[in-house]
Short mmCIF file of C-alpha atoms in Angstrom, two decimals:
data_model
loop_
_atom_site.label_atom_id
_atom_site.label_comp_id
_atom_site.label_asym_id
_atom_site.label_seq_id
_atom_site.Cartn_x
_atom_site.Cartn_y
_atom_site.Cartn_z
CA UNK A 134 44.63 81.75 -13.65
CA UNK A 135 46.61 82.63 -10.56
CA UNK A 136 45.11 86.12 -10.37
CA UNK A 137 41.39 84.91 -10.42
CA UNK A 138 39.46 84.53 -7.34
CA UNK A 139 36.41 82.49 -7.30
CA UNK A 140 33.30 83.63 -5.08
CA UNK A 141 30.34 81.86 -4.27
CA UNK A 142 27.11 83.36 -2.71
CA UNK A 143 23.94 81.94 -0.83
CA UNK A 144 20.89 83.66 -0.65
CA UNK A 145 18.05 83.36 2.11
CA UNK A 146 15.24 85.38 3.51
CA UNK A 147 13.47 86.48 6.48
CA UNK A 148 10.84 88.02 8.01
CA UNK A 149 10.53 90.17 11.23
CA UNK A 150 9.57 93.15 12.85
CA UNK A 151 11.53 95.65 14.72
CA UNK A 152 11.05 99.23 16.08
CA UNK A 153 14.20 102.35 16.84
CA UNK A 154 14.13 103.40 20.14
CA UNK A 155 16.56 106.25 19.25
CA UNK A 156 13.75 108.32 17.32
CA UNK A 157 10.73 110.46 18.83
CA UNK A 158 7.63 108.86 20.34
CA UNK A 159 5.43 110.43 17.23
CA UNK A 160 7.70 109.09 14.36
CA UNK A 161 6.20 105.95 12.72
CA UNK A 162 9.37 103.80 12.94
CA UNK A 163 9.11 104.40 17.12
CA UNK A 164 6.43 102.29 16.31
CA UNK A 165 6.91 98.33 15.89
CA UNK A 166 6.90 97.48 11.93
CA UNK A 167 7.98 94.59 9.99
CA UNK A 168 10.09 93.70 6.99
CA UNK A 169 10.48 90.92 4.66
CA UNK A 170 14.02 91.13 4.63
CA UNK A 171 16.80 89.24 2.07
CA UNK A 172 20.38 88.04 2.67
CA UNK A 173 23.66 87.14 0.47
CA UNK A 174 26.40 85.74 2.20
CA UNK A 175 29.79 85.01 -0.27
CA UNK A 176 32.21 83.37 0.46
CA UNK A 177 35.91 83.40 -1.27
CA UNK A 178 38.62 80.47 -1.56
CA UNK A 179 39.81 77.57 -4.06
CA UNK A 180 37.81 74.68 -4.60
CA UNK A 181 38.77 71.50 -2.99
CA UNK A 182 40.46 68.77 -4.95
CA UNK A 183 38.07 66.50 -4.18
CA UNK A 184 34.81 68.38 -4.94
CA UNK A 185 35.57 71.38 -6.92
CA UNK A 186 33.70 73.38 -4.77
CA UNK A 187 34.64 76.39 -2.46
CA UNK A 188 31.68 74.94 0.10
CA UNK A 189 28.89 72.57 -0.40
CA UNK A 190 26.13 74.83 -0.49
CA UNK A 191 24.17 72.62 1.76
CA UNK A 192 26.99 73.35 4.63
CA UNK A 193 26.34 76.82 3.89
CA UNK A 194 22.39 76.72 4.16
CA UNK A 195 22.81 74.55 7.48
CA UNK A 196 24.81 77.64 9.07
CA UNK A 197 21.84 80.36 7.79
CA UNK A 198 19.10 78.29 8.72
CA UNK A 199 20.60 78.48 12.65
CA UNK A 200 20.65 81.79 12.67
CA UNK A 201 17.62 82.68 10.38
CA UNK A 202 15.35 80.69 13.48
CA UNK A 203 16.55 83.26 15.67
CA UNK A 204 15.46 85.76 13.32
CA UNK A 205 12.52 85.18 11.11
CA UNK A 206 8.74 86.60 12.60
CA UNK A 207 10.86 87.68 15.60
CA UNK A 208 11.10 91.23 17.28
CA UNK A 209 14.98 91.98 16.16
CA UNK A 210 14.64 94.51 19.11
CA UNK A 211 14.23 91.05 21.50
CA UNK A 212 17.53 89.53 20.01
CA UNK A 213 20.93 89.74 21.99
CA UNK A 214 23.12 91.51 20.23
CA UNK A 215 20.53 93.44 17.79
CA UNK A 216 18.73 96.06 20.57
CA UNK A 217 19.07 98.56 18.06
CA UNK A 218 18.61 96.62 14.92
CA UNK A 219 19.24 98.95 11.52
CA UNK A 220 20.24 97.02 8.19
CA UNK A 221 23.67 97.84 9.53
CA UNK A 222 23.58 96.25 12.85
CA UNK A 223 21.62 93.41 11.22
CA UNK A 224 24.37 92.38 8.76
CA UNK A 225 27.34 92.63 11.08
CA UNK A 226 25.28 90.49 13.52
CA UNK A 227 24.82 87.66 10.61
CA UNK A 228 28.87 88.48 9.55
CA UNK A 229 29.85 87.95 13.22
CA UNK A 230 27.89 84.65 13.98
CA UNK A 231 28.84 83.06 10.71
CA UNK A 232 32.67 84.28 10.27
CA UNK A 233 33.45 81.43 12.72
CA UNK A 234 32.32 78.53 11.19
CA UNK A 235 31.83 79.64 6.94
CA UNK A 236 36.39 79.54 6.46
CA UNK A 237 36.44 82.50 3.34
CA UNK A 238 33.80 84.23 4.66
CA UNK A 239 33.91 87.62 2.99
CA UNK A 240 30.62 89.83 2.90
CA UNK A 241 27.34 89.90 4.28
CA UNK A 242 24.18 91.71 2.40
CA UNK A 243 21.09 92.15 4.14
CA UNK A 244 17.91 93.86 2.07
CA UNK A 245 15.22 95.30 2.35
CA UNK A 246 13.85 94.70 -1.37
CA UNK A 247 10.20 96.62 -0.90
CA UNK A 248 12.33 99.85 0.15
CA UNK A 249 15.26 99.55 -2.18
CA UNK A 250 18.06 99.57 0.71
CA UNK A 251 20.72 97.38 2.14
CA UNK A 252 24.00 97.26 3.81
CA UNK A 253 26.59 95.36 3.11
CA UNK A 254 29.13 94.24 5.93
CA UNK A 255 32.83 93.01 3.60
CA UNK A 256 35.61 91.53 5.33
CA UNK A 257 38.86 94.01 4.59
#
């Protein structure tokens, strides 16, 4: 079983509004807009001795819920570090913040379920 890696995944969700700067004044996402947005993060490692588990999932969903209070019915735009907040930007932002305290860490997914898109940021 050497060759098997086990992965475990938490999802949460979010809500907030944002607006791109970068396009003309007439096109409608100039304008502010919102999204219900939807996260995975998944994490990779052996499970403890102890426990059996990779991570209690309640460690994981006390690291989210930090940074989903700086996110959810915000304007992105208004967060440090997300002035120009695309799906991408967004889940490196979430990868970056909880890559130092989530050990195995491997991917980020951030959604956008109502308009079928997503980006996904994977470690390697």
């Amino acid at each position: 079983m050497s060759d098997l890696r086990l992965e475990i995944s938490k999802d949460f969700a979010f809500d907030a509004a944002h607006y791109f700067q970068f396009k003309d004044g007439d096109h409608p996402f100039s304008r502010m807009h919102g999204h219900s947005f939807a996260g995975t993060v998944t994490l990779s490692g052996e499970p403890a001795a102890e426990s059996g588990m990779v991570k209690d999932f309640w460690e994981i969903d006390a690291e989210i819920a930090k940074l989903r209070d700086q996110l959810d019915h915000r304007l992105l735009n208004e967060v440090e570090g997300l002035e120009h907040p695309s799906l991408e930007a967004l889940a490196r932002w979430v990868f970056e913040r909880l890559d130092p305290v989530l050990p195995g860490l491997i991917a980020v997914e951030i959604r956008r379920p109502s308009c079928g898109e997503k980006a996904v940021v994977r470690r390697g």
